[in-house]
Amino acid sequence: EDLAQAAVAVGATVWTLPRVQSLISLFDLDGDGNIDGRELAEALDQVALLRQLLPSTEECEFEAAERAWAGDLEIAPPDKLRLAMSNAAIGRVGPLSVAQQRYTEQAEELRLLHATAVRQNAKKQHTTRIEMRLGLVAEQAKSASSALALALTKLEDTALMAASSIAPRLLRDCDGYE
């Protein structure tokens, strides 16, 4: 209740008591019913990673143009569109790779934490919370892996598109040197 009241006091009116309770249940990694600085930092890192998985505005602006161009491969796309397509394809791979790695590391940490909790006969509530968190992180890792595979395929397709669009110009230039 204190956290919800403090949030409203600073203008964060979206943080009602039920939402604060949900937030605590999601990000309370050690099961003590509170979120400390370490847990909050990790939660914010996770939110930032999830934000990177969402399409950027730049991608949305050129996706329709890219689809229209893809219907007629004989016509080279405009330079601005080619650059935007390449930048978006390249820009997706890095964050997704980092997200996949972080989720994999978190899953391993949670597996170790769960094994330790079981060995120490921890309360069922605590082990269940770890299992739930592990399931969530494993699903996030799987999702990040799938998204990374799609991003790498898109990057390869974009590289092939760029190569095929500059190939005729290279051939013309090559003929000029003979």
PDB file of C-alpha atoms in Angstrom:
ATOM      1  CA  GLU A   1       0.000   0.000   0.000  1.00  0.00           C
ATOM      2  CA  ASP A   2       2.850   2.378   0.827  1.00  0.00           C
ATOM      3  CA  LEU A   3       4.428   1.873  -2.587  1.00  0.00           C
ATOM      4  CA  ALA A   4       1.100   2.430  -4.381  1.00  0.00           C
ATOM      5  CA  GLN A   5       0.450   5.603  -2.379  1.00  0.00           C
ATOM      6  CA  ALA A   6       3.972   6.875  -3.006  1.00  0.00           C
ATOM      7  CA  ALA A   7       3.621   6.190  -6.733  1.00  0.00           C
ATOM      8  CA  VAL A   8       0.366   8.157  -6.905  1.00  0.00           C
ATOM      9  CA  ALA A   9       1.947  10.977  -4.896  1.00  0.00           C
ATOM     10  CA  VAL A  10       4.685  11.440  -7.523  1.00  0.00           C
ATOM     11  CA  GLY A  11       2.195  11.343 -10.393  1.00  0.00           C
ATOM     12  CA  ALA A  12       2.452   7.661 -11.368  1.00  0.00           C
ATOM     13  CA  THR A  13      -1.308   7.168 -11.174  1.00  0.00           C
ATOM     14  CA  VAL A  14      -1.275   3.912 -13.158  1.00  0.00           C
ATOM     15  CA  TRP A  15       0.231   2.085 -10.139  1.00  0.00           C
ATOM     16  CA  THR A  16      -2.897   1.129  -8.244  1.00  0.00           C
ATOM     17  CA  LEU A  17      -2.647  -1.250  -5.289  1.00  0.00           C
ATOM     18  CA  PRO A  18      -3.542  -4.341  -7.373  1.00  0.00           C
ATOM     19  CA  ARG A  19      -0.910  -3.412  -9.958  1.00  0.00           C
ATOM     20  CA  VAL A  20       1.743  -2.848  -7.302  1.00  0.00           C
ATOM     21  CA  GLN A  21       0.888  -6.233  -5.778  1.00  0.00           C
ATOM     22  CA  SER A  22       1.197  -7.828  -9.230  1.00  0.00           C
ATOM     23  CA  LEU A  23       4.514  -6.079  -9.753  1.00  0.00           C
ATOM     24  CA  ILE A  24       5.827  -7.394  -6.455  1.00  0.00           C
ATOM     25  CA  SER A  25       4.692 -10.936  -7.233  1.00  0.00           C
ATOM     26  CA  LEU A  26       6.371 -10.798 -10.663  1.00  0.00           C
ATOM     27  CA  PHE A  27       9.708  -9.314  -9.662  1.00  0.00           C
ATOM     28  CA  ASP A  28      10.182 -10.519  -6.096  1.00  0.00           C
ATOM     29  CA  LEU A  29      12.968 -12.957  -6.925  1.00  0.00           C
ATOM     30  CA  ASP A  30      13.879 -13.960  -3.387  1.00  0.00           C
ATOM     31  CA  GLY A  31      10.295 -14.496  -2.218  1.00  0.00           C
ATOM     32  CA  ASP A  32      10.395 -12.071   0.714  1.00  0.00           C
ATOM     33  CA  GLY A  33       7.320 -10.091  -0.382  1.00  0.00           C
ATOM     34  CA  ASN A  34       9.321  -6.972  -1.210  1.00  0.00           C
ATOM     35  CA  ILE A  35      11.301  -5.673  -4.173  1.00  0.00           C
ATOM     36  CA  ASP A  36      14.792  -4.491  -3.292  1.00  0.00           C
ATOM     37  CA  GLY A  37      17.136  -2.425  -5.466  1.00  0.00           C
ATOM     38  CA  ARG A  38      18.755  -5.461  -7.084  1.00  0.00           C
ATOM     39  CA  GLU A  39      15.410  -6.985  -7.983  1.00  0.00           C
ATOM     40  CA  LEU A  40      14.117  -3.676  -9.343  1.00  0.00           C
ATOM     41  CA  ALA A  41      17.267  -3.205 -11.438  1.00  0.00           C
ATOM     42  CA  GLU A  42      16.880  -6.690 -12.878  1.00  0.00           C
ATOM     43  CA  ALA A  43      13.190  -6.069 -13.552  1.00  0.00           C
ATOM     44  CA  LEU A  44      13.978  -2.843 -15.392  1.00  0.00           C
ATOM     45  CA  ASP A  45      16.652  -4.632 -17.429  1.00  0.00           C
ATOM     46  CA  GLN A  46      14.062  -7.232 -18.384  1.00  0.00           C
ATOM     47  CA  VAL A  47      11.530  -4.579 -19.357  1.00  0.00           C
ATOM     48  CA  ALA A  48      14.185  -2.892 -21.516  1.00  0.00           C
ATOM     49  CA  LEU A  49      14.903  -6.216 -23.227  1.00  0.00           C
ATOM     50  CA  LEU A  50      11.219  -6.792 -23.873  1.00  0.00           C
ATOM     51  CA  ARG A  51      10.935  -3.267 -25.303  1.00  0.00           C
ATOM     52  CA  GLN A  52      13.678  -4.102 -27.780  1.00  0.00           C
ATOM     53  CA  LEU A  53      11.649  -7.057 -29.026  1.00  0.00           C
ATOM     54  CA  LEU A  54       8.819  -4.765 -30.098  1.00  0.00           C
ATOM     55  CA  PRO A  55       8.968  -3.341 -33.624  1.00  0.00           C
ATOM     56  CA  SER A  56      10.424   0.124 -33.821  1.00  0.00           C
ATOM     57  CA  THR A  57       8.681   3.045 -35.511  1.00  0.00           C
ATOM     58  CA  GLU A  58      11.277   2.966 -38.282  1.00  0.00           C
ATOM     59  CA  GLU A  59      10.350  -0.614 -39.144  1.00  0.00           C
ATOM     60  CA  CYS A  60       6.655   0.202 -39.304  1.00  0.00           C
ATOM     61  CA  GLU A  61       7.238   3.138 -41.664  1.00  0.00           C
ATOM     62  CA  PHE A  62       8.970   1.157 -44.371  1.00  0.00           C
ATOM     63  CA  GLU A  63       7.402  -2.300 -44.040  1.00  0.00           C
ATOM     64  CA  ALA A  64       4.559  -1.451 -46.456  1.00  0.00           C
ATOM     65  CA  ALA A  65       7.003  -0.011 -48.986  1.00  0.00           C
ATOM     66  CA  GLU A  66       9.221  -3.067 -48.631  1.00  0.00           C
ATOM     67  CA  ARG A  67       6.283  -5.408 -49.279  1.00  0.00           C
ATOM     68  CA  ALA A  68       5.234  -3.375 -52.337  1.00  0.00           C
ATOM     69  CA  TRP A  69       8.766  -3.450 -53.721  1.00  0.00           C
ATOM     70  CA  ALA A  70       9.128  -7.185 -53.062  1.00  0.00           C
ATOM     71  CA  GLY A  71       6.316  -7.841 -55.572  1.00  0.00           C
ATOM     72  CA  ASP A  72       8.472  -6.518 -58.431  1.00  0.00           C
ATOM     73  CA  LEU A  73      12.089  -7.548 -57.928  1.00  0.00           C
ATOM     74  CA  GLU A  74      13.136  -6.166 -61.326  1.00  0.00           C
ATOM     75  CA  ILE A  75      12.865  -2.634 -59.985  1.00  0.00           C
ATOM     76  CA  ALA A  76      15.484  -1.638 -57.444  1.00  0.00           C
ATOM     77  CA  PRO A  77      14.043  -0.138 -54.272  1.00  0.00           C
ATOM     78  CA  PRO A  78      14.818   3.507 -53.571  1.00  0.00           C
ATOM     79  CA  ASP A  79      18.130   4.066 -51.762  1.00  0.00           C
ATOM     80  CA  LYS A  80      16.365   5.416 -48.669  1.00  0.00           C
ATOM     81  CA  LEU A  81      14.208   2.280 -48.473  1.00  0.00           C
ATOM     82  CA  ARG A  82      17.213  -0.009 -48.981  1.00  0.00           C
ATOM     83  CA  LEU A  83      19.104   1.782 -46.221  1.00  0.00           C
ATOM     84  CA  ALA A  84      16.126   1.620 -43.845  1.00  0.00           C
ATOM     85  CA  MET A  85      15.633  -2.083 -44.597  1.00  0.00           C
ATOM     86  CA  SER A  86      19.304  -2.817 -43.958  1.00  0.00           C
ATOM     87  CA  ASN A  87      19.442  -0.743 -40.777  1.00  0.00           C
ATOM     88  CA  ALA A  88      16.316  -2.390 -39.367  1.00  0.00           C
ATOM     89  CA  ALA A  89      17.562  -5.893 -40.209  1.00  0.00           C
ATOM     90  CA  ILE A  90      20.944  -5.235 -38.622  1.00  0.00           C
ATOM     91  CA  GLY A  91      19.457  -3.412 -35.637  1.00  0.00           C
ATOM     92  CA  ARG A  92      17.218  -6.328 -34.655  1.00  0.00           C
ATOM     93  CA  VAL A  93      19.953  -8.963 -34.401  1.00  0.00           C
ATOM     94  CA  GLY A  94      22.060  -7.433 -31.613  1.00  0.00           C
ATOM     95  CA  PRO A  95      19.317  -6.822 -29.028  1.00  0.00           C
ATOM     96  CA  LEU A  96      17.741 -10.205 -29.686  1.00  0.00           C
ATOM     97  CA  SER A  97      21.089 -11.943 -29.315  1.00  0.00           C
ATOM     98  CA  VAL A  98      21.681 -10.168 -26.001  1.00  0.00           C
ATOM     99  CA  ALA A  99      18.153 -11.013 -24.832  1.00  0.00           C
ATOM    100  CA  GLN A 100      18.587 -14.680 -25.716  1.00  0.00           C
ATOM    101  CA  GLN A 101      21.895 -14.823 -23.833  1.00  0.00           C
ATOM    102  CA  ARG A 102      20.470 -13.086 -20.753  1.00  0.00           C
ATOM    103  CA  TYR A 103      17.408 -15.335 -20.622  1.00  0.00           C
ATOM    104  CA  THR A 104      19.612 -18.403 -20.947  1.00  0.00           C
ATOM    105  CA  GLU A 105      21.830 -17.176 -18.094  1.00  0.00           C
ATOM    106  CA  GLN A 106      18.802 -16.375 -15.935  1.00  0.00           C
ATOM    107  CA  ALA A 107      17.324 -19.809 -16.556  1.00  0.00           C
ATOM    108  CA  GLU A 108      20.577 -21.429 -15.447  1.00  0.00           C
ATOM    109  CA  GLU A 109      20.697 -19.263 -12.296  1.00  0.00           C
ATOM    110  CA  LEU A 110      17.096 -20.176 -11.493  1.00  0.00           C
ATOM    111  CA  ARG A 111      17.829 -23.890 -11.999  1.00  0.00           C
ATOM    112  CA  LEU A 112      20.718 -23.621  -9.529  1.00  0.00           C
ATOM    113  CA  LEU A 113      18.564 -21.637  -7.091  1.00  0.00           C
ATOM    114  CA  HIS A 114      15.799 -24.238  -7.360  1.00  0.00           C
ATOM    115  CA  ALA A 115      18.225 -27.114  -6.772  1.00  0.00           C
ATOM    116  CA  THR A 116      19.609 -25.308  -3.720  1.00  0.00           C
ATOM    117  CA  ALA A 117      16.108 -24.633  -2.388  1.00  0.00           C
ATOM    118  CA  VAL A 118      15.133 -28.282  -2.821  1.00  0.00           C
ATOM    119  CA  ARG A 119      18.332 -29.497  -1.110  1.00  0.00           C
ATOM    120  CA  GLN A 120      17.676 -27.160   1.820  1.00  0.00           C
ATOM    121  CA  ASN A 121      14.022 -28.255   2.094  1.00  0.00           C
ATOM    122  CA  ALA A 122      12.740 -24.740   1.425  1.00  0.00           C
ATOM    123  CA  LYS A 123       9.041 -23.975   1.756  1.00  0.00           C
ATOM    124  CA  LYS A 124       6.890 -25.206  -1.102  1.00  0.00           C
ATOM    125  CA  GLN A 125       5.780 -21.617  -1.743  1.00  0.00           C
ATOM    126  CA  HIS A 126       9.371 -20.577  -2.378  1.00  0.00           C
ATOM    127  CA  THR A 127      10.210 -23.484  -4.688  1.00  0.00           C
ATOM    128  CA  THR A 128       6.925 -23.030  -6.576  1.00  0.00           C
ATOM    129  CA  ARG A 129       7.713 -19.357  -7.126  1.00  0.00           C
ATOM    130  CA  ILE A 130      11.141 -20.286  -8.481  1.00  0.00           C
ATOM    131  CA  GLU A 131       9.564 -22.904 -10.755  1.00  0.00           C
ATOM    132  CA  MET A 132       7.055 -20.375 -12.059  1.00  0.00           C
ATOM    133  CA  ARG A 133       9.798 -17.828 -12.691  1.00  0.00           C
ATOM    134  CA  LEU A 134      11.919 -20.503 -14.388  1.00  0.00           C
ATOM    135  CA  GLY A 135       9.012 -21.417 -16.662  1.00  0.00           C
ATOM    136  CA  LEU A 136       8.529 -17.770 -17.583  1.00  0.00           C
ATOM    137  CA  VAL A 137      12.229 -17.232 -18.271  1.00  0.00           C
ATOM    138  CA  ALA A 138      12.446 -20.458 -20.292  1.00  0.00           C
ATOM    139  CA  GLU A 139       9.492 -19.298 -22.406  1.00  0.00           C
ATOM    140  CA  GLN A 140      11.140 -15.888 -22.865  1.00  0.00           C
ATOM    141  CA  ALA A 141      14.386 -17.590 -23.926  1.00  0.00           C
ATOM    142  CA  LYS A 142      12.482 -19.704 -26.435  1.00  0.00           C
ATOM    143  CA  SER A 143      10.671 -16.641 -27.769  1.00  0.00           C
ATOM    144  CA  ALA A 144      13.923 -14.682 -28.037  1.00  0.00           C
ATOM    145  CA  SER A 145      15.548 -17.610 -29.869  1.00  0.00           C
ATOM    146  CA  SER A 146      12.679 -17.747 -32.351  1.00  0.00           C
ATOM    147  CA  ALA A 147      12.764 -13.996 -32.856  1.00  0.00           C
ATOM    148  CA  LEU A 148      16.549 -14.113 -33.306  1.00  0.00           C
ATOM    149  CA  ALA A 149      16.233 -16.867 -35.924  1.00  0.00           C
ATOM    150  CA  LEU A 150      13.676 -14.742 -37.811  1.00  0.00           C
ATOM    151  CA  ALA A 151      15.881 -11.661 -37.516  1.00  0.00           C
ATOM    152  CA  LEU A 152      18.886 -13.568 -38.883  1.00  0.00           C
ATOM    153  CA  THR A 153      16.783 -14.858 -41.788  1.00  0.00           C
ATOM    154  CA  LYS A 154      15.586 -11.314 -42.469  1.00  0.00           C
ATOM    155  CA  LEU A 155      19.174 -10.066 -42.327  1.00  0.00           C
ATOM    156  CA  GLU A 156      20.236 -12.700 -44.852  1.00  0.00           C
ATOM    157  CA  ASP A 157      17.297 -11.831 -47.131  1.00  0.00           C
ATOM    158  CA  THR A 158      18.151  -8.138 -46.868  1.00  0.00           C
ATOM    159  CA  ALA A 159      21.800  -8.830 -47.713  1.00  0.00           C
ATOM    160  CA  LEU A 160      20.723 -10.844 -50.774  1.00  0.00           C
ATOM    161  CA  MET A 161      18.357  -8.035 -51.795  1.00  0.00           C
ATOM    162  CA  ALA A 162      21.133  -5.481 -51.480  1.00  0.00           C
ATOM    163  CA  ALA A 163      23.525  -7.655 -53.460  1.00  0.00           C
ATOM    164  CA  SER A 164      20.999  -8.285 -56.230  1.00  0.00           C
ATOM    165  CA  SER A 165      20.119  -4.599 -56.464  1.00  0.00           C
ATOM    166  CA  ILE A 166      23.747  -3.488 -56.869  1.00  0.00           C
ATOM    167  CA  ALA A 167      24.834  -6.367 -59.132  1.00  0.00           C
ATOM    168  CA  PRO A 168      23.578  -4.770 -62.385  1.00  0.00           C
ATOM    169  CA  ARG A 169      25.395  -1.525 -61.581  1.00  0.00           C
ATOM    170  CA  LEU A 170      28.609  -3.452 -60.855  1.00  0.00           C
ATOM    171  CA  LEU A 171      28.299  -5.276 -64.181  1.00  0.00           C
ATOM    172  CA  ARG A 172      27.796  -1.967 -66.044  1.00  0.00           C
ATOM    173  CA  ASP A 173      30.795  -0.463 -64.252  1.00  0.00           C
ATOM    174  CA  CYS A 174      32.899  -3.534 -65.043  1.00  0.00           C
ATOM    175  CA  ASP A 175      32.026  -3.259 -68.759  1.00  0.00           C
ATOM    176  CA  GLY A 176      33.243   0.330 -68.750  1.00  0.00           C
ATOM    177  CA  TYR A 177      36.734  -0.722 -67.693  1.00  0.00           C
ATOM    178  CA  GLU A 178      37.310  -3.095 -70.613  1.00  0.00           C
TER     179      GLU A 178
END
